Amino acid sequence: THTHTPREDTSTTTTHPQVVDLMLRDYVDSWYQPISQDEDFPRTLRSLLQQILISVSTKCKEVNWTEFITGDTVEVFVTHLQNFRVAQRMNEDELALHSVRLVCVCV
């Protein structure tokens, strides 16, 4: 397996604070600000989210995306789609059987 060399990219590092600001604004501030003015929780959460985004970004840069996409991913996706279709047909058969039972009970 070929190991992909990470690229140096400062754009993700500079966008992390903006992403974190938006996450806090949209998912935390609306419920947290009415119940507390304490800034410890938002500050700690901001730091944690920044660390997570930097870690995920770093790991994503280490992935050989060509190998990932053309490797097992296609096979896993096809298998998942086949299993989904089988489950969907089974669900339709169960619904049809249940409808027949209702008709028999009602008649």
One Martini backbone bead per residue (centre of mass of N, CA, C, O) as a GRO file, in nm:
protein
  107
    1THR     BB    1   0.095   0.037   0.024
    2HIS     BB    2   0.054   0.364  -0.041
    3THR     BB    3   0.189   0.657   0.089
    4HIS     BB    4   0.073   0.963   0.143
    5THR     BB    5   0.179   1.283   0.108
    6PRO     BB    6   0.144   1.556   0.268
    7ARG     BB    7   0.015   1.865   0.227
    8GLU     BB    8   0.063   2.198   0.216
    9ASP     BB    9  -0.211   2.378   0.391
   10THR     BB   10  -0.336   2.690   0.506
   11SER     BB   11  -0.645   2.722   0.448
   12THR     BB   12  -0.760   2.535   0.672
   13THR     BB   13  -0.642   2.683   0.917
   14THR     BB   14  -0.792   2.959   0.855
   15THR     BB   15  -1.097   2.832   0.853
   16HIS     BB   16  -1.156   2.709   1.130
   17PRO     BB   17  -1.259   2.956   1.292
   18GLN     BB   18  -1.504   3.005   1.107
   19VAL     BB   19  -1.642   2.733   1.146
   20VAL     BB   20  -1.666   2.748   1.452
   21ASP     BB   21  -1.832   3.004   1.466
   22LEU     BB   22  -2.076   2.885   1.311
   23MET     BB   23  -2.134   2.649   1.496
   24LEU     BB   24  -2.187   2.814   1.751
   25ARG     BB   25  -2.406   2.998   1.641
   26ASP     BB   26  -2.607   2.758   1.531
   27TYR     BB   27  -2.572   2.530   1.798
   28VAL     BB   28  -2.533   2.713   2.080
   29ASP     BB   29  -2.616   3.012   2.135
   30SER     BB   30  -2.931   2.981   2.128
   31TRP     BB   31  -2.924   2.809   2.414
   32TYR     BB   32  -2.693   2.933   2.600
   33GLN     BB   33  -2.736   3.242   2.641
   34PRO     BB   34  -3.012   3.228   2.809
   35ILE     BB   35  -2.862   3.051   3.060
   36SER     BB   36  -2.564   3.192   3.002
   37GLN     BB   37  -2.259   3.408   3.050
   38ASP     BB   38  -2.058   3.198   3.052
   39GLU     BB   39  -1.737   3.138   2.874
   40ASP     BB   40  -1.616   2.853   2.923
   41PHE     BB   41  -1.771   2.668   2.738
   42PRO     BB   42  -1.726   2.805   2.460
   43ARG     BB   43  -1.417   2.806   2.481
   44THR     BB   44  -1.378   2.499   2.506
   45LEU     BB   45  -1.535   2.420   2.253
   46ARG     BB   46  -1.365   2.577   2.052
   47SER     BB   47  -1.101   2.429   2.105
   48LEU     BB   48  -1.201   2.144   2.042
   49LEU     BB   49  -1.299   2.196   1.750
   50GLN     BB   50  -1.027   2.285   1.641
   51GLN     BB   51  -0.877   2.022   1.700
   52ILE     BB   52  -1.057   1.840   1.530
   53LEU     BB   53  -1.023   1.982   1.255
   54ILE     BB   54  -0.717   1.952   1.239
   55SER     BB   55  -0.709   1.644   1.258
   56VAL     BB   56  -0.888   1.580   1.015
   57SER     BB   57  -0.726   1.737   0.808
   58THR     BB   58  -0.463   1.582   0.842
   59LYS     BB   59  -0.575   1.300   0.773
   60CYS     BB   60  -0.682   1.373   0.487
   61LYS     BB   61  -0.391   1.435   0.373
   62GLU     BB   62  -0.293   1.120   0.412
   63VAL     BB   63  -0.477   1.031   0.194
   64ASN     BB   64  -0.529   0.813  -0.074
   65TRP     BB   65  -0.788   0.886  -0.273
   66THR     BB   66  -0.756   0.709  -0.521
   67GLU     BB   67  -0.734   0.440  -0.372
   68PHE     BB   68  -0.990   0.462  -0.206
   69ILE     BB   69  -1.198   0.493  -0.444
   70THR     BB   70  -1.079   0.247  -0.634
   71GLY     BB   71  -1.109   0.040  -0.436
   72ASP     BB   72  -1.323  -0.079  -0.196
   73THR     BB   73  -1.550   0.135  -0.214
   74VAL     BB   74  -1.710   0.031  -0.455
   75GLU     BB   75  -1.776  -0.249  -0.341
   76VAL     BB   76  -1.919  -0.151  -0.085
   77PHE     BB   77  -2.138   0.013  -0.227
   78VAL     BB   78  -2.263  -0.216  -0.393
   79THR     BB   79  -2.334  -0.397  -0.154
   80HIS     BB   80  -2.516  -0.193  -0.014
   81LEU     BB   81  -2.720  -0.161  -0.246
   82GLN     BB   82  -2.807  -0.455  -0.254
   83ASN     BB   83  -2.904  -0.472   0.041
   84PHE     BB   84  -3.114  -0.250   0.017
   85ARG     BB   85  -3.291  -0.385  -0.200
   86VAL     BB   86  -3.359  -0.634  -0.038
   87ALA     BB   87  -3.490  -0.484   0.201
   88GLN     BB   88  -3.704  -0.341   0.034
   89ARG     BB   89  -3.845  -0.597  -0.067
   90MET     BB   90  -3.910  -0.711   0.211
   91ASN     BB   91  -4.084  -0.473   0.301
   92GLU     BB   92  -4.294  -0.497   0.074
   93ASP     BB   93  -4.382  -0.787   0.146
   94GLU     BB   94  -4.473  -0.721   0.436
   95LEU     BB   95  -4.686  -0.511   0.358
   96ALA     BB   96  -4.856  -0.698   0.181
   97LEU     BB   97  -4.915  -0.905   0.404
   98HIS     BB   98  -5.051  -0.706   0.598
   99SER     BB   99  -5.279  -0.622   0.405
  100VAL     BB  100  -5.405  -0.900   0.380
  101ARG     BB  101  -5.475  -0.932   0.678
  102LEU     BB  102  -5.664  -0.686   0.694
  103VAL     BB  103  -5.867  -0.782   0.485
  104CYS     BB  104  -5.942  -1.052   0.628
  105VAL     BB  105  -6.045  -0.918   0.894
  106CYS     BB  106  -6.260  -0.715   0.760
  107VAL     BB  107  -6.443  -0.928   0.584
   0.00000   0.00000   0.00000
